[in-house]
Amino acid sequence: MPAGKTLRARLRAAVVAAALLALPLAAAAERVVLKPAAGRVDAAAAQVQLYPAAAVLEDAAGTLTARDLVPPVYASGAPERTAPVADQGGMAYWFVVVLHNPGETPLQRLLVTGPPWLDDIQVLLLVPGQPAQVFHGGVQQPFTARAIVHRMPNVALALPPGESRLLVRVQTREPWWTIGNPSPYITALTLWDETAFYAADRGDMLYFGVIYGVLGALALYNLFLFFSTRDAVYGAYVFYLCAFLVMHTIYNGDLHALTWPQFPVWSKWFQSSAIAVYLLAGLYFAVSFLELRSRLARAYRWAVTLGALTVVSFAATLAAGYSANMYVTMVWTVVHPPFILLLGIWSLARGNRAARFFLTAALAGFVGSFITASTVTGILPYSVLNYRALDLGMMVDAILLSLALADRLRLSRGEAEQARAQLLEATRQQARQLEAEVAVRTQELRDANAIKDKFFSIVAHDLRGPIGGLAAYFTLLKSARELTDEGLALVRGTLETTRGFLEELLTWARSQRGEIECHPTVFELGALLGEIQELFSIRVHADGIALQLAAGRDCWIRADLPMTRTILRNLVHNALKFTPRGGTVRAGVSRDPAGYRIAITDTGVGMDEATLGHVFQLSARIDALPAPGGETGAGLGLILCKEFVEKNGGTIGVSSTPGQGSTFWFTLPTAQAAEGHDAAEAIARLRSLRLLVAEDDRLQREAAARLLRDLGCSTALAADGEEALQLGTAERFDLILMDIDMPRLDGIEATRRLRAAGYDGHIVSLSSYSRQEMSALAGDLWFDAFLFKPLTRDDLLALIDELFAAPAHERRSA
């Protein structure tokens, strides 16, 4: 004991020494007198409360014996040593009282001590000239050591006539015994007539019967609701009530005789475990009832963390001993109730109406627990009401929580009814929308059938005319000598027109079936116009038409080259068809925000406003226009032009004036340079970069890897999106070529997660999807560029020029 505390102990002992004249002063340094004796007690009454008259001493060192505490006349019969049955490791207290039996025969009395969870109780009855009566009790002793089988420790005493000394030594490992005065616990230090004891005990049995009956009935009722509704919150409530009942019955000693009558020490560990389970059950019910997982994710994470800490700390103290275990349990007993109150306040503030009853119930339980805990630790004065405030608070808590569950069920039913009404209205609205869509689709189908019929009519007419003419012409010829040069030219022209029409028809049919895929590449527009100029050079020379398709150099286009060639060929052919001899057909190239704008202008017959409105539609013909050469057509060439332009991300239009000519224009995306133009510079850039190729097809993945290795590029490969995500977050890559359709994790989701993880490098879609299809699939997800499979050297070098020739922020803002 520290010197300061020893001095204070001696001073306190000196102050009360006058009141302890019956006690010796030996070993004063070993004890602290907490309460002086009040005088002797008449033991003849049916119930004698011994504590008010008993002297209370604190034995911090645990070295005091009965001989140290009684006058010499009693010391001869006292044992020399009164050590506990087992080392408890906690504070020991002595209660000394003088008993007086006024009768002439011994009194048979039952000494009842408490509370029921005291570890070691030693009772000594000293009579001058006689050996001491020594009894051992507490949870260190089996129930068979008690005078009667009861939840409270008890011994049977035979009090001789006259005066005797009763000494009771108690010791326990409960942590609150080292906090303050233990007097509230020892109010059960009572001498009873056995008949009177049983009569008084019936009142306690009735009290506990009411408590357990109400809580048990609530548990059974809600268990029935749980099996009826399969709602987990009712199961959590039953778990919470059962955990409290188990904890309470152990704390009050009711389960000792039913569980381990010969090994009651096990109840100590069962008691601390039951407290921990009760705290966790309350936390679990709060989480379930307040629906924290869906309503308050942050509060849910806090609750899970608190529960995990409680379990881990409790398990860690199992090996450290009971005292450490109870200290940790006491700490969590202080933490959990305010935390649950905080959850209720938080939920109510966030609009959870079901938290109203819950908060009131939690507050009642918290107040009851606080009053009982304060009474147990000596903060509040002892009274039956204070000591049993936990029971009453739990009763109110359980009843209010049951009302809260009923209110929650009512709110849930109201929400369910509202949800059903909303679902019914939404179903009706969807039915109306579906009906309207069916009507629209039906009309569209009718229109499509009408267009189909019109198309077949056009095809039949345009094929029947030239083929029928050829058949009639050759039928009239009697011999090959009658075929003149003029007739031969007529036959050749008719065959050429028919072949062109069949080619347009087949190309259009392939396009409708999706067999023509768009694969953009970078090419120079001037070279392609020169190619078209050469293609029509013989015709324009024969027809006397000036064809001017030359364009300036360095007009780089990113589009599908065969489609662009078809567009230009059809537009130029159409212009030549409606341009008379001596006219002009020319090409104009300019830049606008959409890319390059290519215009084919002729000085032909032109079109009126009515014709212009249907020039790109299959539902109308423009063969009524007077073509100088007498050519006709189904209009499929212009329809193909529109489809091919739109597939390449451009737009097409026409302007015309009757008698003055027409201008057909379209736009295509631009490119910075041709692949071969800065190939050396692009390869040099490429070799300084670190690339990742995500491709699930092994053949294409190996082909891409070989191409990149041949170009001297540092490359990593991923077989699916999951692997691409792992590599992209673990290593630094300048460029990721991302396939879209991959197992485990597709390219779109892998790109989304990479962006969310902070990857700010370039990600390029490498797939068979068009730009429009990618936009529809990816939504607002941003890709730096789009490449079509298979990966080619020219496409890759053009991509490097496009992505790494200008800063990223300039490209994204463009």
CSV table of C-alpha atoms in Angstrom, one decimal, residues 207-466:
chain,number,residue,atom,x,y,z
A,207,TYR,CA,-41.7,-10.3,-8.4
A,208,PHE,CA,-39.3,-12.3,-10.6
A,209,GLY,CA,-42.2,-14.3,-11.9
A,210,VAL,CA,-43.9,-11.2,-13.1
A,211,ILE,CA,-40.7,-9.9,-14.8
A,212,TYR,CA,-39.9,-13.2,-16.4
A,213,GLY,CA,-43.5,-13.9,-17.3
A,214,VAL,CA,-44.0,-10.6,-19.1
A,215,LEU,CA,-40.7,-10.8,-21.0
A,216,GLY,CA,-41.2,-14.5,-21.8
A,217,ALA,CA,-44.7,-13.8,-23.2
A,218,LEU,CA,-43.4,-11.0,-25.3
A,219,ALA,CA,-40.6,-13.3,-26.6
A,220,LEU,CA,-43.1,-16.1,-27.5
A,221,TYR,CA,-45.5,-13.7,-29.2
A,222,ASN,CA,-42.8,-12.2,-31.3
A,223,LEU,CA,-41.3,-15.6,-32.1
A,224,PHE,CA,-44.7,-16.5,-33.5
A,225,LEU,CA,-44.7,-13.3,-35.6
A,226,PHE,CA,-41.2,-14.2,-36.8
A,227,PHE,CA,-42.3,-17.6,-38.1
A,228,SER,CA,-45.4,-16.0,-39.6
A,229,THR,CA,-43.8,-13.1,-41.4
A,230,ARG,CA,-40.2,-14.3,-41.8
A,231,ASP,CA,-39.2,-10.8,-40.9
A,232,ALA,CA,-35.7,-10.9,-39.4
A,233,VAL,CA,-36.4,-8.0,-37.0
A,234,TYR,CA,-38.8,-10.1,-35.0
A,235,GLY,CA,-36.1,-12.8,-34.6
A,236,ALA,CA,-33.7,-10.1,-33.5
A,237,TYR,CA,-36.2,-8.9,-30.9
A,238,VAL,CA,-36.7,-12.4,-29.5
A,239,PHE,CA,-32.9,-12.9,-29.4
A,240,TYR,CA,-32.6,-9.6,-27.5
A,241,LEU,CA,-35.3,-10.6,-24.9
A,242,CYS,CA,-33.9,-14.1,-24.4
A,243,ALA,CA,-30.4,-12.7,-24.0
A,244,PHE,CA,-31.6,-10.4,-21.2
A,245,LEU,CA,-33.6,-13.2,-19.5
A,246,VAL,CA,-30.5,-15.4,-19.4
A,247,MET,CA,-28.3,-12.6,-18.2
A,248,HIS,CA,-30.8,-11.6,-15.5
A,249,THR,CA,-31.4,-15.1,-14.2
A,250,ILE,CA,-27.6,-15.7,-13.9
A,251,TYR,CA,-27.0,-12.4,-12.2
A,252,ASN,CA,-29.7,-13.1,-9.6
A,253,GLY,CA,-28.5,-16.7,-9.1
A,254,ASP,CA,-31.7,-18.3,-10.4
A,255,LEU,CA,-30.0,-20.5,-12.9
A,256,HIS,CA,-27.2,-21.7,-10.5
A,257,ALA,CA,-29.2,-24.6,-9.0
A,258,LEU,CA,-30.5,-25.6,-12.5
A,259,THR,CA,-27.3,-25.5,-14.5
A,260,TRP,CA,-24.2,-26.3,-12.5
A,261,PRO,CA,-25.2,-27.0,-8.8
A,262,GLN,CA,-21.9,-28.8,-8.1
A,263,PHE,CA,-19.8,-26.4,-10.1
A,264,PRO,CA,-21.3,-22.9,-9.5
A,265,VAL,CA,-18.0,-21.2,-10.3
A,266,TRP,CA,-18.8,-21.8,-13.9
A,267,SER,CA,-21.6,-19.4,-13.5
A,268,LYS,CA,-19.1,-16.5,-13.1
A,269,TRP,CA,-17.9,-17.0,-16.7
A,270,PHE,CA,-21.4,-17.7,-17.9
A,271,GLN,CA,-22.4,-14.4,-16.3
A,272,SER,CA,-19.8,-12.3,-18.1
A,273,SER,CA,-20.5,-14.1,-21.4
A,274,ALA,CA,-24.3,-13.5,-21.0
A,275,ILE,CA,-23.7,-9.8,-20.5
A,276,ALA,CA,-21.6,-9.7,-23.7
A,277,VAL,CA,-24.2,-11.6,-25.6
A,278,TYR,CA,-26.9,-9.3,-24.3
A,279,LEU,CA,-25.0,-6.2,-25.4
A,280,LEU,CA,-24.5,-7.7,-28.9
A,281,ALA,CA,-28.1,-8.8,-29.1
A,282,GLY,CA,-29.2,-5.2,-28.3
A,283,LEU,CA,-26.9,-3.8,-31.0
A,284,TYR,CA,-28.1,-6.4,-33.5
A,285,PHE,CA,-31.7,-5.5,-32.8
A,286,ALA,CA,-31.0,-1.8,-33.2
A,287,VAL,CA,-29.3,-2.4,-36.6
A,288,SER,CA,-32.2,-4.6,-37.8
A,289,PHE,CA,-35.0,-2.4,-36.5
A,290,LEU,CA,-33.6,0.9,-37.7
A,291,GLU,CA,-32.7,-0.7,-41.1
A,292,LEU,CA,-29.3,0.9,-40.9
A,293,ARG,CA,-27.8,-1.1,-43.7
A,294,SER,CA,-30.2,0.4,-46.3
A,295,ARG,CA,-31.0,3.7,-44.6
A,296,LEU,CA,-27.8,4.8,-42.9
A,297,ALA,CA,-24.8,3.0,-44.3
A,298,ARG,CA,-22.3,5.1,-42.3
A,299,ALA,CA,-24.1,4.3,-39.0
A,300,TYR,CA,-24.3,0.6,-40.1
A,301,ARG,CA,-20.5,0.5,-40.5
A,302,TRP,CA,-20.0,2.1,-37.0
A,303,ALA,CA,-22.3,-0.5,-35.5
A,304,VAL,CA,-20.5,-3.4,-37.1
A,305,THR,CA,-17.2,-2.0,-36.0
A,306,LEU,CA,-18.4,-1.7,-32.4
A,307,GLY,CA,-19.8,-5.2,-32.4
A,308,ALA,CA,-16.5,-6.6,-33.8
A,309,LEU,CA,-14.5,-4.7,-31.2
A,310,THR,CA,-16.7,-6.1,-28.5
A,311,VAL,CA,-16.3,-9.7,-29.7
A,312,VAL,CA,-12.6,-9.4,-30.2
A,313,SER,CA,-11.9,-7.7,-26.8
A,314,PHE,CA,-14.1,-10.2,-24.9
A,315,ALA,CA,-12.4,-13.2,-26.6
A,316,ALA,CA,-9.0,-11.7,-25.9
A,317,THR,CA,-9.7,-11.5,-22.2
A,318,LEU,CA,-10.8,-15.1,-21.8
A,319,ALA,CA,-7.2,-16.1,-21.3
A,320,ALA,CA,-6.3,-13.1,-19.1
A,321,GLY,CA,-8.6,-14.2,-16.3
A,322,TYR,CA,-12.0,-13.4,-14.9
A,323,SER,CA,-11.2,-10.0,-13.5
A,324,ALA,CA,-9.8,-8.7,-16.8
A,325,ASN,CA,-12.8,-10.2,-18.5
A,326,MET,CA,-15.2,-8.4,-16.2
A,327,TYR,CA,-13.4,-5.1,-16.6
A,328,VAL,CA,-13.8,-5.2,-20.4
A,329,THR,CA,-17.4,-6.3,-20.0
A,330,MET,CA,-18.1,-3.3,-17.7
A,331,VAL,CA,-16.5,-0.9,-20.2
A,332,TRP,CA,-18.7,-2.2,-23.0
A,333,THR,CA,-21.7,-2.0,-20.7
A,334,VAL,CA,-21.1,1.7,-20.4
A,335,VAL,CA,-20.5,2.2,-24.1
A,336,HIS,CA,-23.3,0.3,-25.8
A,337,PRO,CA,-26.5,1.9,-24.3
A,338,PRO,CA,-25.4,5.5,-25.3
A,339,PHE,CA,-24.3,4.3,-28.7
A,340,ILE,CA,-27.7,2.7,-29.3
A,341,LEU,CA,-29.4,5.9,-28.2
A,342,LEU,CA,-27.2,7.8,-30.7
A,343,LEU,CA,-28.3,5.4,-33.5
A,344,GLY,CA,-32.0,6.1,-32.6
A,345,ILE,CA,-31.5,9.9,-32.6
A,346,TRP,CA,-29.6,9.7,-35.9
A,347,SER,CA,-32.3,7.6,-37.6
A,348,LEU,CA,-35.1,9.8,-36.4
A,349,ALA,CA,-33.2,12.9,-37.6
A,350,ARG,CA,-32.9,11.2,-41.1
A,351,GLY,CA,-36.6,10.7,-41.3
A,352,ASN,CA,-37.1,7.2,-40.0
A,353,ARG,CA,-40.5,7.4,-38.3
A,354,ALA,CA,-40.1,3.9,-36.8
A,355,ALA,CA,-37.3,5.3,-34.6
A,356,ARG,CA,-39.8,7.2,-32.4
A,357,PHE,CA,-40.9,4.3,-30.2
A,358,PHE,CA,-37.4,2.7,-30.5
A,359,LEU,CA,-35.8,5.9,-29.1
A,360,THR,CA,-38.2,6.1,-26.2
A,361,ALA,CA,-37.7,2.4,-25.4
A,362,ALA,CA,-33.9,2.6,-25.6
A,363,LEU,CA,-34.0,5.7,-23.3
A,364,ALA,CA,-36.1,3.7,-20.7
A,365,GLY,CA,-33.7,0.9,-20.8
A,366,PHE,CA,-30.7,3.2,-20.6
A,367,VAL,CA,-32.1,5.1,-17.5
A,368,GLY,CA,-32.9,1.8,-15.7
A,369,SER,CA,-29.4,0.4,-16.4
A,370,PHE,CA,-27.8,3.7,-15.3
A,371,ILE,CA,-29.7,3.8,-12.0
A,372,THR,CA,-28.9,0.1,-11.2
A,373,ALA,CA,-25.3,0.5,-12.2
A,374,SER,CA,-24.9,3.6,-10.1
A,375,THR,CA,-26.5,1.8,-7.1
A,376,VAL,CA,-24.3,-1.2,-7.5
A,377,THR,CA,-21.1,1.0,-7.6
A,378,GLY,CA,-22.2,3.1,-4.6
A,379,ILE,CA,-22.8,6.3,-6.6
A,380,LEU,CA,-26.5,6.3,-5.6
A,381,PRO,CA,-27.8,5.2,-2.2
A,382,TYR,CA,-29.1,1.7,-2.0
A,383,SER,CA,-32.9,1.1,-2.2
A,384,VAL,CA,-34.9,-1.8,-3.6
A,385,LEU,CA,-36.3,0.5,-6.3
A,386,ASN,CA,-32.8,1.8,-7.3
A,387,TYR,CA,-31.4,-1.7,-7.3
A,388,ARG,CA,-34.2,-3.1,-9.4
A,389,ALA,CA,-34.4,-0.1,-11.8
A,390,LEU,CA,-32.8,-2.3,-14.5
A,391,ASP,CA,-35.7,-4.8,-14.3
A,392,LEU,CA,-38.3,-2.0,-14.5
A,393,GLY,CA,-36.5,-0.2,-17.2
A,394,MET,CA,-36.2,-3.4,-19.2
A,395,MET,CA,-39.9,-4.1,-18.8
A,396,VAL,CA,-40.7,-0.6,-20.1
A,397,ASP,CA,-38.1,-1.1,-22.9
A,398,ALA,CA,-39.5,-4.5,-23.9
A,399,ILE,CA,-43.1,-3.2,-24.0
A,400,LEU,CA,-42.2,-0.1,-25.9
A,401,LEU,CA,-40.1,-2.1,-28.4
A,402,SER,CA,-43.1,-4.4,-28.9
A,403,LEU,CA,-45.2,-1.3,-29.6
A,404,ALA,CA,-42.4,-0.1,-31.9
A,405,LEU,CA,-42.5,-3.3,-33.8
A,406,ALA,CA,-46.3,-3.0,-34.2
A,407,ASP,CA,-45.9,0.6,-35.4
A,408,ARG,CA,-43.1,-0.5,-37.8
A,409,LEU,CA,-45.4,-3.2,-39.1
A,410,ARG,CA,-48.2,-0.6,-39.5
A,411,LEU,CA,-45.8,1.7,-41.4
A,412,SER,CA,-44.5,-1.1,-43.5
A,413,ARG,CA,-48.1,-2.1,-44.4
A,414,GLY,CA,-48.9,1.5,-45.3
A,415,GLU,CA,-45.7,1.7,-47.4
A,416,ALA,CA,-46.5,-1.6,-49.0
A,417,GLU,CA,-50.0,-0.4,-49.9
A,418,GLN,CA,-48.6,2.8,-51.3
A,419,ALA,CA,-46.0,0.8,-53.3
A,420,ARG,CA,-48.7,-1.5,-54.6
A,421,ALA,CA,-50.8,1.5,-55.7
A,422,GLN,CA,-47.8,3.1,-57.4
A,423,LEU,CA,-47.0,-0.2,-59.0
A,424,LEU,CA,-50.6,-0.6,-60.3
A,425,GLU,CA,-50.6,2.9,-61.6
A,426,ALA,CA,-47.1,2.4,-63.2
A,427,THR,CA,-48.4,-0.9,-64.8
A,428,ARG,CA,-51.4,0.9,-66.2
A,429,GLN,CA,-49.2,3.7,-67.5
A,430,GLN,CA,-46.9,1.2,-69.1
A,431,ALA,CA,-49.8,-0.6,-70.6
A,432,ARG,CA,-51.0,2.6,-72.1
A,433,GLN,CA,-47.5,3.4,-73.4
A,434,LEU,CA,-47.2,-0.2,-74.7
A,435,GLU,CA,-50.5,0.2,-76.5
A,436,ALA,CA,-49.4,3.4,-78.1
A,437,GLU,CA,-46.1,1.9,-79.1
A,438,VAL,CA,-47.8,-1.1,-80.6
A,439,ALA,CA,-50.0,1.3,-82.6
A,440,VAL,CA,-46.9,3.2,-83.8
A,441,ARG,CA,-45.0,0.0,-84.6
A,442,THR,CA,-48.1,-1.4,-86.4
A,443,GLN,CA,-48.2,1.8,-88.5
A,444,GLU,CA,-44.5,1.6,-89.1
A,445,LEU,CA,-44.9,-2.0,-90.2
A,446,ARG,CA,-47.6,-1.0,-92.6
A,447,ASP,CA,-45.4,1.8,-94.0
A,448,ALA,CA,-42.5,-0.6,-94.3
A,449,ASN,CA,-44.7,-3.1,-96.2
A,450,ALA,CA,-45.8,-0.3,-98.4
A,451,ILE,CA,-42.2,0.8,-99.0
A,452,LYS,CA,-41.3,-2.8,-99.7
A,453,ASP,CA,-44.1,-3.2,-102.2
A,454,LYS,CA,-42.9,0.1,-103.8
A,455,PHE,CA,-39.3,-1.1,-103.8
A,456,PHE,CA,-40.3,-4.4,-105.5
A,457,SER,CA,-42.3,-2.4,-108.0
A,458,ILE,CA,-39.3,-0.2,-108.8
A,459,VAL,CA,-36.9,-3.1,-109.1
A,460,ALA,CA,-39.3,-5.0,-111.4
A,461,HIS,CA,-39.8,-1.9,-113.5
A,462,ASP,CA,-36.1,-0.9,-113.8
A,463,LEU,CA,-35.1,-4.5,-114.6
A,464,ARG,CA,-37.9,-5.2,-116.9
A,465,GLY,CA,-37.3,-2.1,-119.1
A,466,PRO,CA,-33.6,-2.6,-120.1
